[in-house]
Amino acid sequence: MTTGTPPSSRTATPRRSRVRTFLPLGIAAWLVLEIWLLTVVAGAAGGFTVFLLLLAGIVLGAVVIKRAGRRAFKNLSETLQQQQSGAVPAGEQRSGGNGLLMLAGLLLMIPGLISDALGLLLLVPPVRSALSRYTERTIERKMQSADPGTLGDAFQQARIHRPDGTVIQGEVIKDDERPAQRRDAGPRPPIAP
């Protein structure tokens, strides 16, 4: 004897996003292209030249990452000192694009000529600032169009701005859905000993 509704012949599986579908294919194509380009350059200029190019990319990438990290720490400590002294209001100072500099260093450290070219391109200040503005606009647009109940909506709701510009981080806890306790029941025992 069965109860309830009969099982559905079609199961409702969620659709994979385009990123999850094409990202592995894109990474595989990028790796094949990097290896092919390394072999072409090694055939034309020699294997030792390719080794020196890759070694120079690793060293330059390490220098860029170290410099960007120091600059980020310096900017953070200066901002904290200025905010504590009251010289600059909170949220007034913008970062200098240290994240993109670190990404450029990481791309330089990854073995391959295409990643090195992209890393060198990110070291050019106008390219870095244009990419930063584009990324900021894209993220802001996605945050504003977030549907209720999504992760983007949660981030948008967590930022509460006061009229004086102060940002208060927090979350709202609704206490009105608490189950009523019985009168004859004593205090509840602890969950864990």
PDB file of C-alpha atoms in Angstrom:
ATOM      1  CA  MET A   1       0.000   0.000   0.000  1.00  0.00           C
ATOM      2  CA  THR A   2       1.393   3.375  -0.977  1.00  0.00           C
ATOM      3  CA  THR A   3       0.448   6.730   0.409  1.00  0.00           C
ATOM      4  CA  GLY A   4       1.006  10.201  -0.963  1.00  0.00           C
ATOM      5  CA  THR A   5       1.670  11.145  -4.514  1.00  0.00           C
ATOM      6  CA  PRO A   6       3.423   8.812  -6.917  1.00  0.00           C
ATOM      7  CA  PRO A   7       7.049   9.624  -7.588  1.00  0.00           C
ATOM      8  CA  SER A   8       7.657  11.888 -10.540  1.00  0.00           C
ATOM      9  CA  SER A   9       9.364  10.378 -13.552  1.00  0.00           C
ATOM     10  CA  ARG A  10      11.338  13.612 -14.098  1.00  0.00           C
ATOM     11  CA  THR A  11      13.556  14.775 -11.311  1.00  0.00           C
ATOM     12  CA  ALA A  12      14.016  18.486 -10.970  1.00  0.00           C
ATOM     13  CA  THR A  13      17.774  18.950 -11.238  1.00  0.00           C
ATOM     14  CA  PRO A  14      18.985  22.511 -11.180  1.00  0.00           C
ATOM     15  CA  ARG A  15      20.584  23.816 -14.354  1.00  0.00           C
ATOM     16  CA  ARG A  16      24.322  24.429 -14.294  1.00  0.00           C
ATOM     17  CA  SER A  17      25.394  27.983 -14.872  1.00  0.00           C
ATOM     18  CA  ARG A  18      27.330  28.881 -17.986  1.00  0.00           C
ATOM     19  CA  VAL A  19      30.422  29.631 -15.919  1.00  0.00           C
ATOM     20  CA  ARG A  20      30.421  26.163 -14.333  1.00  0.00           C
ATOM     21  CA  THR A  21      29.910  24.617 -17.760  1.00  0.00           C
ATOM     22  CA  PHE A  22      32.554  26.511 -19.750  1.00  0.00           C
ATOM     23  CA  LEU A  23      35.201  27.330 -17.117  1.00  0.00           C
ATOM     24  CA  PRO A  24      36.901  23.891 -17.193  1.00  0.00           C
ATOM     25  CA  LEU A  25      36.891  23.985 -20.991  1.00  0.00           C
ATOM     26  CA  GLY A  26      38.384  27.491 -20.986  1.00  0.00           C
ATOM     27  CA  ILE A  27      41.124  26.518 -18.515  1.00  0.00           C
ATOM     28  CA  ALA A  28      42.012  23.449 -20.583  1.00  0.00           C
ATOM     29  CA  ALA A  29      42.165  25.517 -23.787  1.00  0.00           C
ATOM     30  CA  TRP A  30      44.332  28.136 -22.050  1.00  0.00           C
ATOM     31  CA  LEU A  31      46.767  25.458 -20.802  1.00  0.00           C
ATOM     32  CA  VAL A  32      47.046  23.865 -24.250  1.00  0.00           C
ATOM     33  CA  LEU A  33      47.638  27.300 -25.813  1.00  0.00           C
ATOM     34  CA  GLU A  34      50.324  28.145 -23.214  1.00  0.00           C
ATOM     35  CA  ILE A  35      52.156  24.860 -23.824  1.00  0.00           C
ATOM     36  CA  TRP A  36      51.914  25.255 -27.598  1.00  0.00           C
ATOM     37  CA  LEU A  37      53.243  28.815 -27.451  1.00  0.00           C
ATOM     38  CA  LEU A  38      56.127  27.760 -25.180  1.00  0.00           C
ATOM     39  CA  THR A  39      57.125  25.022 -27.631  1.00  0.00           C
ATOM     40  CA  VAL A  40      56.938  27.420 -30.602  1.00  0.00           C
ATOM     41  CA  VAL A  41      59.108  30.017 -28.843  1.00  0.00           C
ATOM     42  CA  ALA A  42      61.516  27.299 -27.658  1.00  0.00           C
ATOM     43  CA  GLY A  43      61.837  26.047 -31.246  1.00  0.00           C
ATOM     44  CA  ALA A  44      62.531  29.548 -32.551  1.00  0.00           C
ATOM     45  CA  ALA A  45      64.709  31.025 -29.795  1.00  0.00           C
ATOM     46  CA  GLY A  46      65.916  27.980 -27.879  1.00  0.00           C
ATOM     47  CA  GLY A  47      64.965  26.250 -24.669  1.00  0.00           C
ATOM     48  CA  PHE A  48      67.389  28.252 -22.520  1.00  0.00           C
ATOM     49  CA  THR A  49      65.784  31.522 -23.672  1.00  0.00           C
ATOM     50  CA  VAL A  50      62.335  30.234 -22.689  1.00  0.00           C
ATOM     51  CA  PHE A  51      63.720  29.155 -19.313  1.00  0.00           C
ATOM     52  CA  LEU A  52      65.168  32.650 -18.756  1.00  0.00           C
ATOM     53  CA  LEU A  53      61.852  34.260 -19.764  1.00  0.00           C
ATOM     54  CA  LEU A  54      59.928  32.097 -17.302  1.00  0.00           C
ATOM     55  CA  LEU A  55      62.487  32.735 -14.549  1.00  0.00           C
ATOM     56  CA  ALA A  56      62.326  36.498 -15.178  1.00  0.00           C
ATOM     57  CA  GLY A  57      58.523  36.338 -14.976  1.00  0.00           C
ATOM     58  CA  ILE A  58      58.662  34.547 -11.631  1.00  0.00           C
ATOM     59  CA  VAL A  59      61.166  37.039 -10.169  1.00  0.00           C
ATOM     60  CA  LEU A  60      59.290  40.089 -11.495  1.00  0.00           C
ATOM     61  CA  GLY A  61      55.981  38.670 -10.218  1.00  0.00           C
ATOM     62  CA  ALA A  62      57.436  38.135  -6.748  1.00  0.00           C
ATOM     63  CA  VAL A  63      58.758  41.709  -6.681  1.00  0.00           C
ATOM     64  CA  VAL A  64      55.392  43.125  -7.797  1.00  0.00           C
ATOM     65  CA  ILE A  65      53.451  41.113  -5.198  1.00  0.00           C
ATOM     66  CA  LYS A  66      55.854  42.113  -2.422  1.00  0.00           C
ATOM     67  CA  ARG A  67      55.684  45.788  -3.379  1.00  0.00           C
ATOM     68  CA  ALA A  68      51.882  45.764  -3.650  1.00  0.00           C
ATOM     69  CA  GLY A  69      51.586  44.057  -0.262  1.00  0.00           C
ATOM     70  CA  ARG A  70      53.830  46.635   1.371  1.00  0.00           C
ATOM     71  CA  ARG A  71      51.885  49.468  -0.259  1.00  0.00           C
ATOM     72  CA  ALA A  72      48.577  47.994   0.888  1.00  0.00           C
ATOM     73  CA  PHE A  73      49.850  47.655   4.460  1.00  0.00           C
ATOM     74  CA  LYS A  74      51.200  51.225   4.402  1.00  0.00           C
ATOM     75  CA  ASN A  75      47.881  52.582   3.088  1.00  0.00           C
ATOM     76  CA  LEU A  76      45.964  50.633   5.732  1.00  0.00           C
ATOM     77  CA  SER A  77      48.111  51.870   8.605  1.00  0.00           C
ATOM     78  CA  GLU A  78      47.965  55.489   7.355  1.00  0.00           C
ATOM     79  CA  THR A  79      44.194  55.323   6.991  1.00  0.00           C
ATOM     80  CA  LEU A  80      43.775  53.882  10.481  1.00  0.00           C
ATOM     81  CA  GLN A  81      46.021  56.581  11.978  1.00  0.00           C
ATOM     82  CA  GLN A  82      44.117  59.341  10.160  1.00  0.00           C
ATOM     83  CA  GLN A  83      40.750  57.973  11.252  1.00  0.00           C
ATOM     84  CA  GLN A  84      41.863  57.684  14.871  1.00  0.00           C
ATOM     85  CA  SER A  85      43.109  61.272  14.871  1.00  0.00           C
ATOM     86  CA  GLY A  86      39.910  62.430  13.140  1.00  0.00           C
ATOM     87  CA  ALA A  87      41.717  63.963  10.146  1.00  0.00           C
ATOM     88  CA  VAL A  88      39.880  61.975   7.455  1.00  0.00           C
ATOM     89  CA  PRO A  89      36.298  60.711   7.839  1.00  0.00           C
ATOM     90  CA  ALA A  90      35.677  56.987   7.495  1.00  0.00           C
ATOM     91  CA  GLY A  91      35.308  55.784   3.929  1.00  0.00           C
ATOM     92  CA  GLU A  92      36.848  58.924   2.432  1.00  0.00           C
ATOM     93  CA  GLN A  93      40.112  57.468   1.115  1.00  0.00           C
ATOM     94  CA  ARG A  94      40.185  55.017  -1.811  1.00  0.00           C
ATOM     95  CA  SER A  95      42.659  52.191  -2.284  1.00  0.00           C
ATOM     96  CA  GLY A  96      45.331  52.459  -4.932  1.00  0.00           C
ATOM     97  CA  GLY A  97      44.486  49.266  -6.818  1.00  0.00           C
ATOM     98  CA  ASN A  98      46.709  46.922  -4.837  1.00  0.00           C
ATOM     99  CA  GLY A  99      44.495  43.933  -5.627  1.00  0.00           C
ATOM    100  CA  LEU A 100      45.053  44.311  -9.360  1.00  0.00           C
ATOM    101  CA  LEU A 101      48.792  44.743  -8.772  1.00  0.00           C
ATOM    102  CA  MET A 102      48.813  41.496  -6.817  1.00  0.00           C
ATOM    103  CA  LEU A 103      46.863  39.814  -9.620  1.00  0.00           C
ATOM    104  CA  ALA A 104      49.447  41.111 -12.099  1.00  0.00           C
ATOM    105  CA  GLY A 105      52.238  39.639  -9.977  1.00  0.00           C
ATOM    106  CA  LEU A 106      50.419  36.316  -9.733  1.00  0.00           C
ATOM    107  CA  LEU A 107      49.930  36.200 -13.499  1.00  0.00           C
ATOM    108  CA  LEU A 108      53.633  36.936 -13.962  1.00  0.00           C
ATOM    109  CA  MET A 109      54.552  34.101 -11.602  1.00  0.00           C
ATOM    110  CA  ILE A 110      52.407  31.520 -13.414  1.00  0.00           C
ATOM    111  CA  PRO A 111      54.611  29.806 -16.000  1.00  0.00           C
ATOM    112  CA  GLY A 112      53.479  30.762 -19.486  1.00  0.00           C
ATOM    113  CA  LEU A 113      53.847  33.553 -21.992  1.00  0.00           C
ATOM    114  CA  ILE A 114      50.165  34.504 -22.266  1.00  0.00           C
ATOM    115  CA  SER A 115      49.807  34.894 -18.504  1.00  0.00           C
ATOM    116  CA  ASP A 116      53.032  36.937 -18.477  1.00  0.00           C
ATOM    117  CA  ALA A 117      51.640  39.224 -21.188  1.00  0.00           C
ATOM    118  CA  LEU A 118      48.407  39.707 -19.220  1.00  0.00           C
ATOM    119  CA  GLY A 119      50.408  40.408 -16.050  1.00  0.00           C
ATOM    120  CA  LEU A 120      52.558  42.990 -17.843  1.00  0.00           C
ATOM    121  CA  LEU A 121      49.402  44.569 -19.262  1.00  0.00           C
ATOM    122  CA  LEU A 122      47.981  44.921 -15.743  1.00  0.00           C
ATOM    123  CA  LEU A 123      51.135  46.761 -14.677  1.00  0.00           C
ATOM    124  CA  VAL A 124      50.216  49.675 -16.996  1.00  0.00           C
ATOM    125  CA  PRO A 125      48.406  52.238 -14.765  1.00  0.00           C
ATOM    126  CA  PRO A 126      45.729  53.386 -17.291  1.00  0.00           C
ATOM    127  CA  VAL A 127      44.763  49.770 -18.025  1.00  0.00           C
ATOM    128  CA  ARG A 128      44.631  48.979 -14.309  1.00  0.00           C
ATOM    129  CA  SER A 129      42.454  52.005 -13.495  1.00  0.00           C
ATOM    130  CA  ALA A 130      40.071  51.310 -16.403  1.00  0.00           C
ATOM    131  CA  LEU A 131      39.707  47.672 -15.335  1.00  0.00           C
ATOM    132  CA  SER A 132      39.159  48.767 -11.732  1.00  0.00           C
ATOM    133  CA  ARG A 133      36.380  51.189 -12.718  1.00  0.00           C
ATOM    134  CA  TYR A 134      34.733  48.572 -14.947  1.00  0.00           C
ATOM    135  CA  THR A 135      34.856  45.943 -12.205  1.00  0.00           C
ATOM    136  CA  GLU A 136      33.468  48.358  -9.615  1.00  0.00           C
ATOM    137  CA  ARG A 137      30.551  49.366 -11.866  1.00  0.00           C
ATOM    138  CA  THR A 138      29.780  45.734 -12.697  1.00  0.00           C
ATOM    139  CA  ILE A 139      29.760  44.663  -9.054  1.00  0.00           C
ATOM    140  CA  GLU A 140      27.623  47.647  -8.025  1.00  0.00           C
ATOM    141  CA  ARG A 141      25.126  46.885 -10.807  1.00  0.00           C
ATOM    142  CA  LYS A 142      24.916  43.222  -9.751  1.00  0.00           C
ATOM    143  CA  MET A 143      24.438  44.218  -6.106  1.00  0.00           C
ATOM    144  CA  GLN A 144      21.585  46.590  -6.970  1.00  0.00           C
ATOM    145  CA  SER A 145      19.802  44.030  -9.130  1.00  0.00           C
ATOM    146  CA  ALA A 146      20.092  41.213  -6.571  1.00  0.00           C
ATOM    147  CA  ASP A 147      16.860  39.366  -5.932  1.00  0.00           C
ATOM    148  CA  PRO A 148      15.551  39.126  -2.364  1.00  0.00           C
ATOM    149  CA  GLY A 149      16.971  36.128  -0.578  1.00  0.00           C
ATOM    150  CA  THR A 150      20.201  35.895  -2.594  1.00  0.00           C
ATOM    151  CA  LEU A 151      23.753  36.370  -1.381  1.00  0.00           C
ATOM    152  CA  GLY A 152      24.010  39.763  -3.074  1.00  0.00           C
ATOM    153  CA  ASP A 153      20.867  40.888  -1.272  1.00  0.00           C
ATOM    154  CA  ALA A 154      22.372  39.791   2.048  1.00  0.00           C
ATOM    155  CA  PHE A 155      25.451  41.941   1.447  1.00  0.00           C
ATOM    156  CA  GLN A 156      23.269  44.874   0.417  1.00  0.00           C
ATOM    157  CA  GLN A 157      21.135  44.573   3.561  1.00  0.00           C
ATOM    158  CA  ALA A 158      24.163  44.218   5.843  1.00  0.00           C
ATOM    159  CA  ARG A 159      25.370  47.702   4.911  1.00  0.00           C
ATOM    160  CA  ILE A 160      23.284  50.257   6.773  1.00  0.00           C
ATOM    161  CA  HIS A 161      24.283  53.869   6.142  1.00  0.00           C
ATOM    162  CA  ARG A 162      23.560  56.544   8.713  1.00  0.00           C
ATOM    163  CA  PRO A 163      22.860  60.129   7.569  1.00  0.00           C
ATOM    164  CA  ASP A 164      26.304  61.294   8.729  1.00  0.00           C
ATOM    165  CA  GLY A 165      28.015  58.736   6.443  1.00  0.00           C
ATOM    166  CA  THR A 166      28.850  56.184   9.125  1.00  0.00           C
ATOM    167  CA  VAL A 167      28.404  52.575   8.038  1.00  0.00           C
ATOM    168  CA  ILE A 168      27.029  50.208  10.669  1.00  0.00           C
ATOM    169  CA  GLN A 169      27.579  46.506  10.096  1.00  0.00           C
ATOM    170  CA  GLY A 170      24.934  44.257  11.578  1.00  0.00           C
ATOM    171  CA  GLU A 171      22.143  41.812  11.136  1.00  0.00           C
ATOM    172  CA  VAL A 172      18.513  41.828  12.180  1.00  0.00           C
ATOM    173  CA  ILE A 173      17.212  38.953  14.285  1.00  0.00           C
ATOM    174  CA  LYS A 174      13.448  38.583  14.434  1.00  0.00           C
ATOM    175  CA  ASP A 175      12.286  37.224  17.770  1.00  0.00           C
ATOM    176  CA  ASP A 176       8.551  37.113  17.046  1.00  0.00           C
ATOM    177  CA  GLU A 177       8.481  33.508  15.752  1.00  0.00           C
ATOM    178  CA  ARG A 178       9.455  31.923  19.077  1.00  0.00           C
ATOM    179  CA  PRO A 179       7.395  28.865  20.040  1.00  0.00           C
ATOM    180  CA  ALA A 180       5.332  29.285  23.192  1.00  0.00           C
ATOM    181  CA  GLN A 181       6.660  27.373  26.195  1.00  0.00           C
ATOM    182  CA  ARG A 182       4.337  25.169  28.188  1.00  0.00           C
ATOM    183  CA  ARG A 183       3.602  26.241  31.734  1.00  0.00           C
ATOM    184  CA  ASP A 184       3.968  22.770  33.237  1.00  0.00           C
ATOM    185  CA  ALA A 185       7.416  22.258  31.757  1.00  0.00           C
ATOM    186  CA  GLY A 186      10.370  23.204  33.910  1.00  0.00           C
ATOM    187  CA  PRO A 187      13.525  24.860  32.741  1.00  0.00           C
ATOM    188  CA  ARG A 188      15.110  23.273  29.697  1.00  0.00           C
ATOM    189  CA  PRO A 189      18.224  21.166  30.285  1.00  0.00           C
ATOM    190  CA  PRO A 190      21.446  22.274  28.642  1.00  0.00           C
ATOM    191  CA  ILE A 191      22.116  20.885  25.164  1.00  0.00           C
ATOM    192  CA  ALA A 192      25.712  19.894  25.850  1.00  0.00           C
ATOM    193  CA  PRO A 193      27.219  18.832  29.191  1.00  0.00           C
TER     194      PRO A 193
END
